[in-house]
Amino acid sequence: MISIPAPLNRLPMRILLTGSSGWLGRHLAPLLRAQGHDVTGLDVAPGAHTDIIGSVADRALIDRLFAEHHFEAVIHAGALHKPDIARHPHQAFIDVNTAGTLCLLEAAVAAGASRFVFTSTTSLMISSAIREGRGDRAVWIDETLAPLEPRNVYGITKLAAEQLCRLVHAEHGLPVIILRTSRFFPEDDDTHQTLSGENMKANELLHRRLTVEDAAQGHLVALERAPEIGFGTFILSAPTPFVPADAAALKADAAAVIARYFPDAAALYAQQGWTLPATIDRVYDAGLAERVLGFRCPTDFAAMLAALRVGGEPPVAHDAGYVSPMVSRSSPVRG
């Protein structure tokens, strides 16, 4: 396992963190401050780590904040997300996810910032065909997957924002790291109710999930490596135990494949009253992040089973009652 490297940049930086009241932001802000960085949290919803209430789509606000704080780095984790589709029109997604990202990129260039980390999503890689599980093999998903055909406005606007990151890097040389994170939300999946939230999250560590703690650590590594790498797009997900040669068997009988890698998984699951997946239709391969970024998520399915063997707490946070900080707000945009 590759360990998290020691910080390459040993001088504290002035950092703008968007989405600071969100699930990732509330884990990331303390880590940044523990490293000595001066962090300004921006979100449309209040939170323990949010200093400024406002939207990334507010250009006047962004320009004022850069003028006042002289940010040297940006971690852009704020966005409208997939569950927000039911609450907000498409224009709000364009304003926040796409135009808001461009606003931050241009402000960072004007300020001479040294790095920009953009929190993207593996969701933009999932077409309707992949979502519906068509075909007789699990889809092996890495950064070479093409063409990208996002199935909703969330994925479309995040993909557009990624392209703006690429364009701004090409035109101005701003070092940018894009992190396509897989699932790390704590609440129940709003589209799948057949399994308990804990059971589903445990299953997903095999192929499409990471812990929020690992997501935060991955952002720290991206922040440090951005000037050296220049530009890069990386999937962040727990390392899968599977290989591409497993794709057909995973679709046909995933439990049998899992038994080959983890012989005691079925018994450990039975003690919890859990069910192993009968079929797996996609696998996220985070190998590029390990090879190039130098980061491998420490928490994987083996760690889940290790916790179950000793009766410990599962390493993936689950909170069926979790509500996004912005849900109670009337504003259509999120910082």
Tab-separated table of C-alpha atoms in Angstrom:
chain	number	residue	atom	x	y	z
A	1	MET	CA	0.000	0.000	0.000
A	2	ILE	CA	1.263	3.452	-0.866
A	3	SER	CA	1.271	5.710	2.159
A	4	ILE	CA	0.362	9.366	2.053
A	5	PRO	CA	3.563	11.280	1.298
A	6	ALA	CA	4.886	13.960	3.583
A	7	PRO	CA	3.803	17.447	2.507
A	8	LEU	CA	5.921	18.743	-0.345
A	9	ASN	CA	4.987	22.342	0.356
A	10	ARG	CA	6.134	23.096	3.901
A	11	LEU	CA	5.093	26.738	3.926
A	12	PRO	CA	1.532	27.523	5.009
A	13	MET	CA	-0.723	28.775	2.241
A	14	ARG	CA	-3.766	30.998	2.110
A	15	ILE	CA	-6.468	28.670	0.787
A	16	LEU	CA	-10.033	29.265	-0.365
A	17	LEU	CA	-12.148	26.175	0.380
A	18	THR	CA	-15.579	26.159	-1.243
A	19	GLY	CA	-18.311	23.864	0.012
A	20	SER	CA	-16.892	24.212	3.507
A	21	SER	CA	-20.194	23.327	5.212
A	22	GLY	CA	-20.630	20.134	3.208
A	23	TRP	CA	-19.726	16.578	4.153
A	24	LEU	CA	-16.305	16.744	2.513
A	25	GLY	CA	-15.619	20.325	3.573
A	26	ARG	CA	-16.199	19.642	7.251
A	27	HIS	CA	-13.584	16.866	7.120
A	28	LEU	CA	-11.132	18.691	4.872
A	29	ALA	CA	-10.990	22.070	6.636
A	30	PRO	CA	-9.574	20.710	9.930
A	31	LEU	CA	-6.877	18.756	8.077
A	32	LEU	CA	-5.789	21.852	6.172
A	33	ARG	CA	-5.668	23.946	9.320
A	34	ALA	CA	-3.746	21.226	11.154
A	35	GLN	CA	-1.061	21.579	8.483
A	36	GLY	CA	-0.834	25.278	9.278
A	37	HIS	CA	-2.731	26.608	6.282
A	38	ASP	CA	-4.854	29.752	6.524
A	39	VAL	CA	-8.236	28.490	5.306
A	40	THR	CA	-11.210	30.620	4.346
A	41	GLY	CA	-14.367	28.539	4.046
A	42	LEU	CA	-17.060	29.655	1.589
A	43	ASP	CA	-20.536	28.149	1.394
A	44	VAL	CA	-24.103	29.327	0.967
A	45	ALA	CA	-25.014	27.447	4.145
A	46	PRO	CA	-23.510	28.168	7.563
A	47	GLY	CA	-21.217	25.640	9.185
A	48	ALA	CA	-18.454	25.252	11.734
A	49	HIS	CA	-15.778	25.708	9.070
A	50	THR	CA	-17.513	28.367	6.971
A	51	ASP	CA	-16.257	31.929	7.277
A	52	ILE	CA	-18.116	33.521	4.375
A	53	ILE	CA	-21.740	32.914	3.405
A	54	GLY	CA	-22.031	33.271	-0.335
A	55	SER	CA	-22.015	31.573	-3.712
A	56	VAL	CA	-19.207	30.769	-6.119
A	57	ALA	CA	-21.526	32.160	-8.799
A	58	ASP	CA	-21.247	35.654	-7.259
A	59	ARG	CA	-18.336	37.117	-9.236
A	60	ALA	CA	-18.223	40.346	-7.229
A	61	LEU	CA	-17.934	38.378	-3.995
A	62	ILE	CA	-15.219	36.095	-5.378
A	63	ASP	CA	-13.193	39.035	-6.668
A	64	ARG	CA	-13.514	40.792	-3.312
A	65	LEU	CA	-12.415	37.720	-1.380
A	66	PHE	CA	-9.340	37.232	-3.566
A	67	ALA	CA	-8.457	40.925	-3.195
A	68	GLU	CA	-8.801	40.771	0.588
A	69	HIS	CA	-7.175	37.395	1.286
A	70	HIS	CA	-4.672	36.986	-1.575
A	71	PHE	CA	-5.396	33.264	-1.908
A	72	GLU	CA	-2.500	31.139	-3.073
A	73	ALA	CA	-4.590	28.021	-3.617
A	74	VAL	CA	-8.201	26.994	-4.209
A	75	ILE	CA	-9.921	23.746	-3.311
A	76	HIS	CA	-13.260	23.881	-5.077
A	77	ALA	CA	-15.483	21.309	-3.376
A	78	GLY	CA	-18.763	23.240	-3.550
A	79	ALA	CA	-21.461	22.181	-6.000
A	80	LEU	CA	-25.048	21.321	-6.613
A	81	HIS	CA	-25.237	17.519	-6.484
A	82	LYS	CA	-27.404	14.765	-7.896
A	83	PRO	CA	-30.057	14.891	-5.124
A	84	ASP	CA	-30.428	18.623	-5.838
A	85	ILE	CA	-31.897	17.829	-9.270
A	86	ALA	CA	-35.288	17.349	-7.634
A	87	ARG	CA	-35.059	20.756	-5.946
A	88	HIS	CA	-33.450	23.121	-8.451
A	89	PRO	CA	-33.757	23.962	-12.156
A	90	HIS	CA	-31.072	23.198	-14.704
A	91	GLN	CA	-30.019	26.834	-14.810
A	92	ALA	CA	-28.963	26.682	-11.158
A	93	PHE	CA	-26.612	23.785	-11.976
A	94	ILE	CA	-25.140	25.756	-14.867
A	95	ASP	CA	-24.713	28.848	-12.690
A	96	VAL	CA	-23.041	27.051	-9.792
A	97	ASN	CA	-21.259	24.012	-11.191
A	98	THR	CA	-20.052	25.464	-14.477
A	99	ALA	CA	-20.074	29.266	-14.363
A	100	GLY	CA	-19.055	29.247	-10.701
A	101	THR	CA	-16.043	27.077	-11.480
A	102	LEU	CA	-14.986	29.433	-14.276
A	103	CYS	CA	-15.349	32.374	-11.902
A	104	LEU	CA	-12.962	30.739	-9.430
A	105	LEU	CA	-10.491	29.689	-12.112
A	106	GLU	CA	-10.286	33.189	-13.566
A	107	ALA	CA	-9.935	34.743	-10.122
A	108	ALA	CA	-7.150	32.294	-9.294
A	109	VAL	CA	-5.286	33.171	-12.494
A	110	ALA	CA	-5.675	36.903	-11.893
A	111	ALA	CA	-4.353	36.485	-8.347
A	112	GLY	CA	-1.361	34.421	-9.448
A	113	ALA	CA	-2.468	31.410	-7.392
A	114	SER	CA	-0.109	28.452	-7.489
A	115	ARG	CA	-2.647	25.611	-7.604
A	116	PHE	CA	-6.311	24.674	-8.005
A	117	VAL	CA	-7.935	21.417	-6.888
A	118	PHE	CA	-11.369	20.647	-8.322
A	119	THR	CA	-13.678	18.089	-6.703
A	120	SER	CA	-15.425	16.327	-9.549
A	121	THR	CA	-17.384	13.091	-9.652
A	122	THR	CA	-17.322	9.631	-11.178
A	123	SER	CA	-21.012	10.205	-11.868
A	124	LEU	CA	-20.133	12.104	-15.049
A	125	MET	CA	-18.651	8.861	-16.426
A	126	ILE	CA	-21.905	6.940	-16.059
A	127	SER	CA	-24.074	6.847	-19.173
A	128	SER	CA	-27.633	5.582	-19.169
A	129	ALA	CA	-26.379	2.254	-20.523
A	130	ILE	CA	-23.932	1.835	-17.648
A	131	ARG	CA	-26.509	3.014	-15.107
A	132	GLU	CA	-29.018	0.435	-16.348
A	133	GLY	CA	-26.421	-2.354	-16.270
A	134	ARG	CA	-26.742	-3.311	-19.909
A	135	GLY	CA	-24.432	-5.947	-21.312
A	136	ASP	CA	-23.030	-9.196	-19.951
A	137	ARG	CA	-19.885	-7.786	-18.337
A	138	ALA	CA	-19.112	-5.303	-15.608
A	139	VAL	CA	-17.833	-2.054	-17.120
A	140	TRP	CA	-14.216	-1.370	-16.147
A	141	ILE	CA	-14.035	2.368	-15.535
A	142	ASP	CA	-10.809	4.319	-15.532
A	143	GLU	CA	-9.766	7.719	-16.847
A	144	THR	CA	-9.592	6.423	-20.439
A	145	LEU	CA	-13.342	5.707	-20.619
A	146	ALA	CA	-14.843	7.389	-23.684
A	147	PRO	CA	-17.055	8.816	-24.926
A	148	LEU	CA	-18.343	10.412	-21.736
A	149	GLU	CA	-22.135	10.671	-21.842
A	150	PRO	CA	-23.423	12.002	-18.504
A	151	ARG	CA	-27.023	11.049	-17.930
A	152	ASN	CA	-28.209	14.137	-16.022
A	153	VAL	CA	-27.561	17.855	-15.581
A	154	TYR	CA	-25.320	17.224	-12.585
A	155	GLY	CA	-22.883	15.143	-14.616
A	156	ILE	CA	-23.122	17.416	-17.648
A	157	THR	CA	-22.256	20.558	-15.683
A	158	LYS	CA	-19.420	18.865	-13.797
A	159	LEU	CA	-17.946	17.610	-17.071
A	160	ALA	CA	-18.208	21.120	-18.517
A	161	ALA	CA	-16.428	22.451	-15.428
A	162	GLU	CA	-13.648	19.897	-15.934
A	163	GLN	CA	-13.186	21.119	-19.490
A	164	LEU	CA	-12.941	24.706	-18.250
A	165	CYS	CA	-10.215	23.554	-15.841
A	166	ARG	CA	-8.333	22.004	-18.758
A	167	LEU	CA	-8.768	25.132	-20.886
A	168	VAL	CA	-7.609	27.531	-18.187
A	169	HIS	CA	-4.564	25.381	-17.486
A	170	ALA	CA	-3.708	25.294	-21.204
A	171	GLU	CA	-4.165	29.045	-21.650
A	172	HIS	CA	-2.632	30.306	-18.419
A	173	GLY	CA	-0.557	27.477	-16.936
A	174	LEU	CA	-2.526	27.322	-13.682
A	175	PRO	CA	-1.740	23.923	-12.106
A	176	VAL	CA	-5.033	22.056	-11.776
A	177	ILE	CA	-5.834	18.639	-10.331
A	178	ILE	CA	-9.299	17.200	-10.978
A	179	LEU	CA	-10.449	14.516	-8.542
A	180	ARG	CA	-13.340	12.371	-9.708
A	181	THR	CA	-14.537	11.053	-6.385
A	182	SER	CA	-16.737	8.007	-6.123
A	183	ARG	CA	-19.422	7.753	-3.457
A	184	PHE	CA	-18.704	8.984	0.046
A	185	PHE	CA	-22.060	10.411	1.180
A	186	PRO	CA	-23.236	9.209	4.612
A	187	GLU	CA	-26.981	9.031	3.970
A	188	ASP	CA	-28.982	6.221	2.382
A	189	ASP	CA	-29.022	5.937	-1.393
A	190	ASP	CA	-32.218	7.637	-2.555
A	191	THR	CA	-32.588	5.262	-5.518
A	192	HIS	CA	-31.888	1.866	-3.882
A	193	GLN	CA	-33.841	0.645	-0.874
A	194	THR	CA	-33.360	-3.134	-1.047
A	195	LEU	CA	-30.363	-3.206	1.311
A	196	SER	CA	-29.627	-1.389	4.525
A	197	GLY	CA	-27.380	1.627	4.162
A	198	GLU	CA	-24.560	-0.058	6.069
A	199	ASN	CA	-24.768	-3.187	3.904
A	200	MET	CA	-24.790	-1.208	0.672
A	201	LYS	CA	-21.834	0.942	1.690
A	202	ALA	CA	-19.842	-2.151	2.635
A	203	ASN	CA	-20.604	-3.703	-0.762
A	204	GLU	CA	-19.678	-0.529	-2.592
A	205	LEU	CA	-16.172	-0.517	-1.111
A	206	LEU	CA	-15.533	-3.350	-3.560
A	207	HIS	CA	-16.039	-1.198	-6.635
A	208	ARG	CA	-17.516	2.305	-6.216
A	209	ARG	CA	-16.984	3.957	-2.805
A	210	LEU	CA	-14.390	5.541	-0.557
A	211	THR	CA	-14.544	6.966	2.939
A	212	VAL	CA	-14.895	10.703	3.394
A	213	GLU	CA	-11.670	10.638	5.402
A	214	ASP	CA	-9.822	9.149	2.435
A	215	ALA	CA	-11.438	11.687	0.107
A	216	ALA	CA	-10.131	14.491	2.313
A	217	GLN	CA	-6.629	12.996	2.432
A	218	GLY	CA	-6.639	12.636	-1.344
A	219	HIS	CA	-7.354	16.341	-1.655
A	220	LEU	CA	-4.390	17.150	0.583
A	221	VAL	CA	-2.094	15.109	-1.649
A	222	ALA	CA	-3.519	16.765	-4.775
A	223	LEU	CA	-2.929	20.187	-3.232
A	224	GLU	CA	0.724	19.356	-2.639
A	225	ARG	CA	1.376	17.663	-5.983
A	226	ALA	CA	-0.477	20.089	-8.276
A	227	PRO	CA	2.515	22.325	-9.204
A	228	GLU	CA	4.654	19.271	-9.981
A	229	ILE	CA	1.999	17.472	-12.038
A	230	GLY	CA	0.649	20.578	-13.763
A	231	PHE	CA	-2.658	19.102	-14.879
A	232	GLY	CA	-4.260	15.761	-14.183
A	233	THR	CA	-7.592	14.001	-13.817
A	234	PHE	CA	-7.809	11.162	-11.309
A	235	ILE	CA	-10.471	8.797	-10.039
A	236	LEU	CA	-10.519	8.621	-6.238
A	237	SER	CA	-12.068	5.401	-4.967
A	238	ALA	CA	-11.164	2.569	-2.636
A	239	PRO	CA	-8.773	0.177	-4.410
A	240	THR	CA	-10.784	-2.642	-5.937
A	241	PRO	CA	-9.606	-6.223	-5.383
A	242	PHE	CA	-10.817	-7.150	-8.865
A	243	VAL	CA	-9.009	-7.166	-12.209
A	244	PRO	CA	-10.459	-6.624	-15.698
A	245	ALA	CA	-10.471	-10.370	-16.330
A	246	ASP	CA	-13.163	-10.659	-13.621
A	247	ALA	CA	-15.633	-8.463	-15.536
A	248	ALA	CA	-17.843	-11.201	-16.985
A	249	ALA	CA	-17.926	-13.235	-13.775
A	250	LEU	CA	-18.747	-10.151	-11.699
A	251	LYS	CA	-21.826	-9.522	-13.794
A	252	ALA	CA	-22.944	-13.161	-13.703
A	253	ASP	CA	-22.135	-14.159	-10.097
A	254	ALA	CA	-20.372	-11.487	-8.064
A	255	ALA	CA	-20.641	-13.442	-4.796
A	256	ALA	CA	-18.581	-16.282	-6.257
A	257	VAL	CA	-15.872	-13.865	-7.379
A	258	ILE	CA	-15.811	-12.212	-3.958
A	259	ALA	CA	-15.461	-15.659	-2.325
A	260	ARG	CA	-12.287	-16.267	-4.347
A	261	TYR	CA	-10.694	-13.099	-2.984
A	262	PHE	CA	-12.241	-13.163	0.502
A	263	PRO	CA	-13.202	-16.716	1.542
A	264	ASP	CA	-14.742	-15.667	4.873
A	265	ALA	CA	-16.745	-12.707	3.518
A	266	ALA	CA	-20.047	-14.617	3.291
A	267	ALA	CA	-19.798	-15.850	6.894
A	268	LEU	CA	-18.872	-12.410	8.218
A	269	TYR	CA	-21.765	-10.883	6.300
A	270	ALA	CA	-24.168	-13.523	7.639
A	271	GLN	CA	-23.259	-12.523	11.205
A	272	GLN	CA	-24.360	-8.969	10.353
A	273	GLY	CA	-27.474	-10.057	8.500
A	274	TRP	CA	-25.972	-8.546	5.348
A	275	THR	CA	-26.039	-9.742	1.763
A	276	LEU	CA	-23.163	-9.818	-0.714
A	277	PRO	CA	-23.951	-8.392	-4.150
A	278	ALA	CA	-25.312	-10.927	-6.614
A	279	THR	CA	-24.066	-8.880	-9.533
A	280	ILE	CA	-21.697	-5.938	-10.025
A	281	ASP	CA	-22.187	-3.841	-13.152
A	282	ARG	CA	-19.236	-1.416	-12.894
A	283	VAL	CA	-15.816	-1.172	-11.273
A	284	TYR	CA	-13.920	2.055	-10.674
A	285	ASP	CA	-10.176	1.642	-11.116
A	286	ALA	CA	-8.223	4.209	-9.064
A	287	GLY	CA	-4.853	2.909	-10.196
A	288	LEU	CA	-3.832	6.113	-11.983
A	289	ALA	CA	-4.111	8.098	-8.752
A	290	GLU	CA	-1.838	5.569	-7.099
A	291	ARG	CA	0.742	5.571	-9.900
A	292	VAL	CA	0.851	9.292	-10.757
A	293	LEU	CA	-0.654	11.230	-7.857
A	294	GLY	CA	0.950	8.932	-5.310
A	295	PHE	CA	-2.236	8.341	-3.328
A	296	ARG	CA	-4.036	5.099	-2.545
A	297	CYS	CA	-7.107	5.109	-0.312
A	298	PRO	CA	-6.124	3.259	2.891
A	299	THR	CA	-9.661	2.004	3.559
A	300	ASP	CA	-10.923	-0.796	1.319
A	301	PHE	CA	-13.172	-3.859	1.464
A	302	ALA	CA	-10.483	-5.805	3.290
A	303	ALA	CA	-10.544	-3.146	6.010
A	304	MET	CA	-14.310	-3.557	6.269
A	305	LEU	CA	-13.962	-7.315	6.745
A	306	ALA	CA	-11.161	-6.814	9.276
A	307	ALA	CA	-13.485	-4.652	11.365
A	308	LEU	CA	-16.257	-7.242	11.180
A	309	ARG	CA	-13.901	-10.026	12.309
A	310	VAL	CA	-13.188	-8.278	15.604
A	311	GLY	CA	-16.657	-6.826	16.108
A	312	GLY	CA	-15.426	-3.308	15.490
A	313	GLU	CA	-17.208	-0.361	13.948
A	314	PRO	CA	-17.374	-0.455	10.145
A	315	PRO	CA	-14.900	2.061	8.707
A	316	VAL	CA	-17.485	3.742	6.479
A	317	ALA	CA	-19.667	6.424	8.070
A	318	HIS	CA	-23.405	5.840	7.781
A	319	ASP	CA	-26.048	8.329	8.862
A	320	ALA	CA	-29.537	7.656	7.558
A	321	GLY	CA	-30.672	10.982	8.984
A	322	TYR	CA	-27.985	13.108	7.368
A	323	VAL	CA	-29.330	16.190	5.618
A	324	SER	CA	-27.246	18.454	3.427
A	325	PRO	CA	-26.729	21.878	5.063
A	326	MET	CA	-28.317	23.579	2.090
A	327	VAL	CA	-31.541	21.558	2.016
A	328	SER	CA	-33.178	23.754	4.643
A	329	ARG	CA	-32.187	26.883	2.780
A	330	SER	CA	-34.306	28.641	0.188
A	331	SER	CA	-31.353	29.678	-1.978
A	332	PRO	CA	-31.071	27.764	-5.276
A	333	VAL	CA	-27.292	27.796	-5.267
A	334	ARG	CA	-24.624	26.281	-3.110
A	335	GLY	CA	-21.166	27.661	-2.438
